[in-house]
Amino acid sequence: MKSYAQIVSWGRYVPSKVLTNADLEKMVDTSDDWILSRTGIVERHIADDKESTSTLSIKAARAAIEMADIHPSKIELVIVATVTPDYLFPATSCLVQDALGATQAGALDLNAGCSGFVYGLGMAGGLIAAGQYNNILVIGADTLSRIVDWTDRNTCVLFGDGAGAVLLQATDLPTGVLSSVLGSDGSGGSLLQVPAGGSRHPASQETVQNRLHYMKMAGNEVFKFAVNAMCKSALQAIKDAGLSPDDIDLLIPHQANARIIQSAAKMLKIPGEKVYVNVDRYGNTSAASIPIALCDAISEQRVKTGDHLLLVGFGAGLTWAAAVVRWGVSPLVPTLPWWKTVQYRYWDEVSSARSRLRRVLRRISLLGR
Ligand code: UT7
């Protein structure tokens, strides 16, 4: 029997610190009016000194695990899509796997720029459909504030930090990831890149002096590429799912720029009321943008059982990706009893207290013999 990969739970996290357009006006030569009219962004969230991509991922993932009511040891694979890993190595996914107590899981990072989450969804969907895995955690997370040049107005106004996670589970019901399309055109790699810090230009005094560890972007070129790539891959994913654009109930695009989203929706002939936009609240959170938008769309009750969602992204690489998902669970977050919420939050503490208690009881019973 065919297996489908259903999204059974989800979670998101954004740092508490908010950076508004007014704040940016004090940092670079820009204006609220320019940022809002060119991008649709009002504010973004910025990680504090103690936060990093792994800590954001862990918070989003824990929310998804709590909602699914699943023990972390049941998770078989942790995929973290990111361009801002904690380290060059080990992989951020390994840090996340360890912190979650996902002791039976493999872990890998996936670098496909802002398309990374949809890449992860497509890969996880395929592994589950092949019958190889039953539970895969897919996370999109980025801390772009760490690689943004805060003196470059062309880029620093656009980005924010955050993470989103979904748990995919095998099911016989025809629901979940119905199709996915992944694409790349490496000839455009230099349009959006961090030039130094890798094996081509390792860190040196010169690379630091020339600010080559910060993101460089040809915004206009990326804009033009984005609209076409999104539309082409979206139409293919819709076709592969055996649907037509009219069947799409909600388009959840990568939240880079409200104008890119409007142009893509217009080209796809998907009306505005079927397009989810939250770029105003978070800016471009890279690989996190689509899962955060999915979570927000669910909590705003924009997603109903049976709906067809079209997730589509583009980003550094250059890459693009689209997936069609048939929503198979109630969008209402199940309310867990209080004791279960406490149990999940303090999982490690509860398990070690339980084993300590077991040891004491064993000693007492031995004494009694
Ligand atoms: O996730 C993938 C990552 N990348 C993206 O999503 C980026 C895609 N591209 C974009 O979103 C848009 O191209 C931008 C928002 C980056 C720029 O918008 P644009 O309408 O393409 O503007 P532009 O690049 O054509 O620049 C227009 C002007 C320039 O001034 P001049 O040369 O016309 O005098 C820029 O210097 O706007 C100027 N400018 C700014 N002015 C005020 C650029 N950034 C700013 C700024 N504040 N922050």
XYZ file of N, CA and C in Angstrom, residues 67-198:
396
model
N 3.185 18.969 20.433
C 1.865 18.892 19.797
C 1.559 17.486 19.291
N 2.589 16.805 18.792
C 2.372 15.461 18.222
C 2.186 14.408 19.303
N 2.544 14.759 20.554
C 2.430 13.795 21.639
C 3.261 12.554 21.314
N 4.483 12.783 20.865
C 5.349 11.681 20.458
C 6.621 11.737 21.310
N 7.154 10.558 21.670
C 8.433 10.555 22.389
C 9.543 10.852 21.375
N 10.508 11.738 21.736
C 11.562 12.107 20.766
C 12.329 10.904 20.210
N 12.393 9.810 20.966
C 13.140 8.644 20.463
C 12.446 7.982 19.274
N 11.211 8.372 18.988
C 10.481 7.818 17.828
C 10.878 8.527 16.527
N 11.533 9.686 16.659
C 11.933 10.438 15.455
C 13.133 9.731 14.825
N 13.055 9.521 13.499
C 14.100 8.739 12.829
C 15.104 9.601 12.061
N 14.692 10.820 11.732
C 15.596 11.692 10.966
C 15.286 13.149 11.317
N 16.352 13.933 11.532
C 16.190 15.373 11.784
C 16.892 16.110 10.640
N 16.113 16.876 9.885
C 16.685 17.668 8.791
C 16.602 19.140 9.194
N 17.737 19.837 9.182
C 17.704 21.283 9.438
C 18.150 21.996 8.158
N 17.231 22.738 7.562
C 17.559 23.550 6.392
C 18.027 24.908 6.892
N 19.248 25.285 6.521
C 19.791 26.559 6.995
C 20.984 26.995 6.154
N 21.218 28.308 6.108
C 22.473 28.820 5.526
C 23.329 29.458 6.612
N 22.832 29.409 7.847
C 23.577 29.999 8.967
C 23.726 28.959 10.087
N 24.441 27.848 9.780
C 24.629 26.830 10.813
C 25.434 27.405 11.978
N 25.334 26.774 13.156
C 26.118 27.231 14.306
C 27.617 27.182 13.992
N 28.044 26.093 13.334
C 29.453 25.891 12.990
C 29.534 25.405 11.549
N 30.776 25.449 10.969
C 30.963 24.795 9.665
C 30.677 23.307 9.839
N 31.200 22.741 10.914
C 30.776 21.432 11.395
C 31.089 21.368 12.871
N 30.393 20.565 13.659
C 29.363 19.601 13.292
C 28.076 20.283 12.794
N 27.250 19.474 12.149
C 25.999 19.988 11.602
C 25.085 20.479 12.720
N 24.359 21.542 12.441
C 23.393 22.076 13.412
C 22.337 21.026 13.753
N 21.972 20.207 12.755
C 20.960 19.171 12.999
C 21.403 18.206 14.098
N 22.721 17.952 14.206
C 23.228 17.046 15.260
C 23.035 17.693 16.635
N 23.266 19.010 16.716
C 23.064 19.710 17.988
C 21.584 19.644 18.372
N 20.733 19.807 17.370
C 19.283 19.792 17.613
C 18.834 18.390 18.041
N 19.316 17.380 17.296
C 18.961 15.984 17.604
C 19.317 15.652 19.050
N 20.504 16.087 19.478
C 20.961 15.795 20.837
C 20.075 16.517 21.863
N 19.832 17.795 21.633
C 19.048 18.576 22.607
C 17.616 18.055 22.733
N 17.090 17.522 21.636
C 15.707 17.025 21.671
C 15.610 15.651 22.338
N 16.743 14.972 22.464
C 16.706 13.591 22.966
C 16.198 12.644 21.889
N 16.448 13.014 20.619
C 16.012 12.151 19.502
C 17.110 11.109 19.275
N 17.247 10.211 20.234
C 18.410 9.324 20.308
C 18.486 8.296 19.182
N 17.381 8.062 18.506
C 17.382 7.041 17.429
C 17.423 7.683 16.048
N 17.654 9.011 16.002
C 17.525 9.705 14.716
C 18.861 9.948 14.036
N 18.858 9.889 12.707
C 19.958 10.431 11.915
C 19.762 11.936 11.829
N 20.795 12.664 11.430
C 20.661 14.125 11.375
C 21.505 14.673 10.239
N 20.927 15.636 9.507
C 21.701 16.272 8.442
C 21.241 17.704 8.239
N 22.206 18.553 7.839
C 21.882 19.924 7.453
C 21.674 19.971 5.950
N 20.863 20.903 5.533
C 20.550 21.015 4.122
C 20.724 22.490 3.747
N 21.596 22.765 2.776
C 21.823 24.150 2.376
C 21.261 24.369 0.981
N 20.053 24.899 0.922
C 19.456 25.247 -0.368
C 18.883 26.659 -0.265
N 19.567 27.512 0.502
C 19.123 28.894 0.670
C 17.714 28.957 1.225
N 16.983 29.943 0.772
C 15.623 30.144 1.295
C 14.656 29.060 0.797
N 15.083 28.243 -0.180
C 14.232 27.130 -0.637
C 14.399 25.916 0.266
N 15.297 26.003 1.239
C 15.718 24.832 2.019
C 14.593 24.066 2.679
N 13.620 24.767 3.259
C 12.553 24.039 3.956
C 11.743 23.193 2.974
N 11.438 23.752 1.804
C 10.640 22.987 0.828
C 11.479 21.829 0.266
N 12.798 22.043 0.099
C 13.684 20.939 -0.260
C 13.564 19.822 0.789
N 13.623 20.208 2.061
C 13.552 19.226 3.158
C 12.236 18.471 3.150
N 11.163 19.218 2.888
C 9.833 18.610 2.844
C 9.757 17.581 1.713
N 10.305 17.963 0.541
C 10.298 17.062 -0.614
C 11.102 15.800 -0.337
N 12.300 15.987 0.267
C 13.153 14.820 0.549
C 12.526 13.914 1.607
N 12.014 14.522 2.663
C 11.386 13.729 3.729
C 10.153 13.010 3.193
N 9.377 13.721 2.355
C 8.176 13.113 1.756
C 8.555 11.881 0.953
N 9.666 11.983 0.183
C 10.121 10.863 -0.644
C 10.572 9.678 0.207
N 11.313 9.965 1.277
C 11.816 8.872 2.133
C 10.654 8.143 2.818
N 9.645 8.901 3.205
C 8.480 8.269 3.849
C 7.667 7.491 2.812
N 7.483 8.091 1.631
C 6.716 7.396 0.577
C 7.411 6.093 0.171
N 8.755 6.082 0.260
C 9.506 4.869 -0.103
C 9.412 3.791 0.979
N 8.808 4.127 2.093
C 8.621 3.163 3.170
C 9.843 3.027 4.072
N 10.819 3.936 3.903
C 12.069 3.811 4.655
C 11.968 4.420 6.056
N 11.148 5.451 6.217
C 11.016 6.156 7.495
C 9.538 6.382 7.817
N 9.270 6.503 9.123
C 7.892 6.794 9.563
C 7.734 8.173 10.179
N 8.817 8.687 10.798
C 8.721 9.985 11.487
C 9.957 10.822 11.183
N 9.754 11.927 10.476
C 10.891 12.805 10.141
C 10.555 14.235 10.570
N 11.522 14.844 11.242
C 11.366 16.234 11.671
C 12.082 17.120 10.656
N 11.342 18.049 10.054
C 11.953 18.975 9.092
C 11.891 20.378 9.676
N 13.064 21.004 9.765
C 13.159 22.331 10.375
C 13.754 23.294 9.349
N 13.209 24.492 9.293
C 13.823 25.575 8.509
C 14.222 26.642 9.518
N 15.497 26.996 9.574
C 15.930 27.955 10.608
C 17.092 28.789 10.112
N 17.080 30.063 10.419
C 18.212 30.912 10.058
C 18.373 32.071 11.027
N 19.637 32.429 11.233
C 19.989 33.595 12.050
C 20.762 34.531 11.127
N 20.037 35.098 10.171
C 20.696 35.901 9.143
C 21.318 37.173 9.706
N 20.821 37.599 10.887
C 21.375 38.823 11.484
C 22.878 38.673 11.714
N 23.367 37.422 11.796
C 24.798 37.188 12.054
C 25.657 37.333 10.791
N 25.026 37.293 9.612
C 25.841 37.418 8.381
C 25.430 38.629 7.544
N 24.516 39.428 8.098
C 24.104 40.651 7.402
C 25.095 41.761 7.746
N 25.456 42.530 6.728
C 26.344 43.676 6.946
C 25.461 44.854 7.385
N 25.551 45.194 8.653
C 24.653 46.215 9.209
C 25.001 47.624 8.753
N 26.024 47.731 7.844
C 26.313 49.048 7.255
C 25.809 49.111 5.805
N 25.254 48.007 5.296
C 24.821 47.933 3.891
C 23.293 48.023 3.806
N 22.803 49.180 3.412
C 21.344 49.382 3.396
C 20.631 48.514 2.355
N 21.391 48.056 1.348
C 20.772 47.210 0.317
C 20.280 45.874 0.871
N 20.908 45.412 1.941
C 20.532 44.100 2.477
C 20.014 44.135 3.921
N 20.580 45.031 4.755
C 20.299 44.891 6.194
C 18.830 45.156 6.564
N 18.100 45.844 5.691
C 16.696 46.138 6.028
C 15.777 44.947 5.744
N 16.320 43.939 5.038
C 15.433 42.895 4.497
C 15.226 41.677 5.400
N 16.204 41.400 6.264
C 16.228 40.066 6.877
C 15.908 40.040 8.371
N 15.464 38.858 8.831
C 15.184 38.642 10.255
C 15.543 37.208 10.622
N 15.412 36.886 11.893
C 15.788 35.554 12.395
C 14.535 34.763 12.822
N 14.641 33.432 12.761
C 13.513 32.613 13.224
C 13.675 31.153 12.829
N 12.705 30.357 13.237
C 12.718 28.918 12.916
C 11.285 28.388 12.872
N 11.090 27.392 12.022
C 9.801 26.706 11.958
C 10.064 25.220 11.760
N 9.197 24.380 12.312
C 9.417 22.935 12.236
C 8.104 22.216 11.966
N 8.194 21.109 11.241
C 7.026 20.231 11.089
C 7.473 18.794 11.319
N 6.555 17.989 11.834
C 6.817 16.563 11.956
C 6.002 15.855 10.882
N 6.705 15.080 10.049
C 6.035 14.315 8.989
C 5.928 12.869 9.437
N 4.750 12.300 9.245
C 4.519 10.926 9.687
C 3.917 10.110 8.532
N 4.276 8.846 8.470
C 3.740 7.973 7.420
C 2.255 7.692 7.681
N 1.483 7.713 6.613
C 0.058 7.379 6.715
C -0.377 6.709 5.411
N -1.454 5.902 5.499
C -2.005 5.289 4.280
C -2.976 6.237 3.584
N -3.433 7.248 4.324
C -4.426 8.167 3.755
C -3.777 9.081 2.722
N -4.456 9.357 1.620
C -3.856 10.209 0.575
C -3.816 11.673 1.018
N -2.877 11.976 1.884
C -2.800 13.315 2.459
C -1.331 13.656 2.673
N -1.041 14.903 2.979
C 0.350 15.320 3.175
C 1.000 15.762 1.880
N 2.302 15.461 1.735
C 3.062 15.950 0.570
C 2.626 15.167 -0.673
N 1.947 15.834 -1.597
C 1.466 15.153 -2.808
C 2.491 15.227 -3.931
N 3.267 16.325 -3.950
C 4.275 16.472 -5.006
C 5.327 17.463 -4.544
N 6.521 17.360 -5.146
C 7.536 18.378 -4.872
C 8.451 18.510 -6.072
N 8.874 19.755 -6.302
C 9.758 20.063 -7.428
C 10.952 20.833 -6.864
N 12.162 20.336 -7.115
C 13.355 20.994 -6.606
C 14.205 21.432 -7.790
N 14.720 22.664 -7.750
C 15.514 23.139 -8.878
C 16.718 23.957 -8.453
N 17.680 24.068 -9.381
C 18.898 24.828 -9.086
C 19.508 25.359 -10.370
N 20.091 26.556 -10.293
C 20.882 27.113 -11.380
C 22.117 27.774 -10.765
N 23.155 26.950 -10.610
C 24.373 27.412 -9.937
C 25.088 28.543 -10.657
N 24.735 28.792 -11.930
C 25.409 29.889 -12.642
C 25.067 31.238 -12.013
N 23.991 31.261 -11.212
C 23.601 32.522 -10.539
C 24.089 32.591 -9.098
N 25.009 31.701 -8.738
C 25.459 31.624 -7.346
C 26.002 32.931 -6.788
N 26.724 33.702 -7.646
C 27.364 34.920 -7.133
C 26.360 36.060 -6.894
N 25.120 35.884 -7.335
C 24.117 36.948 -7.123
C 23.705 37.068 -5.659
N 23.921 35.996 -4.920
C 23.532 35.992 -3.502
C 24.487 35.053 -2.771
N 25.455 35.638 -2.062
C 26.459 34.756 -1.455
C 27.171 35.429 -0.279
N 27.833 34.581 0.519
C 28.808 35.037 1.509
C 30.151 34.592 0.941
N 30.961 35.533 0.424
C 32.139 35.121 -0.347
C 33.218 34.390 0.453
N 33.416 34.720 1.719
C 34.560 34.133 2.444
C 34.116 33.295 3.640
N 35.065 32.498 4.124
C 34.786 31.687 5.320
C 34.686 30.219 4.987
N 34.661 29.891 3.680
C 34.634 28.494 3.252
C 36.013 28.092 2.749
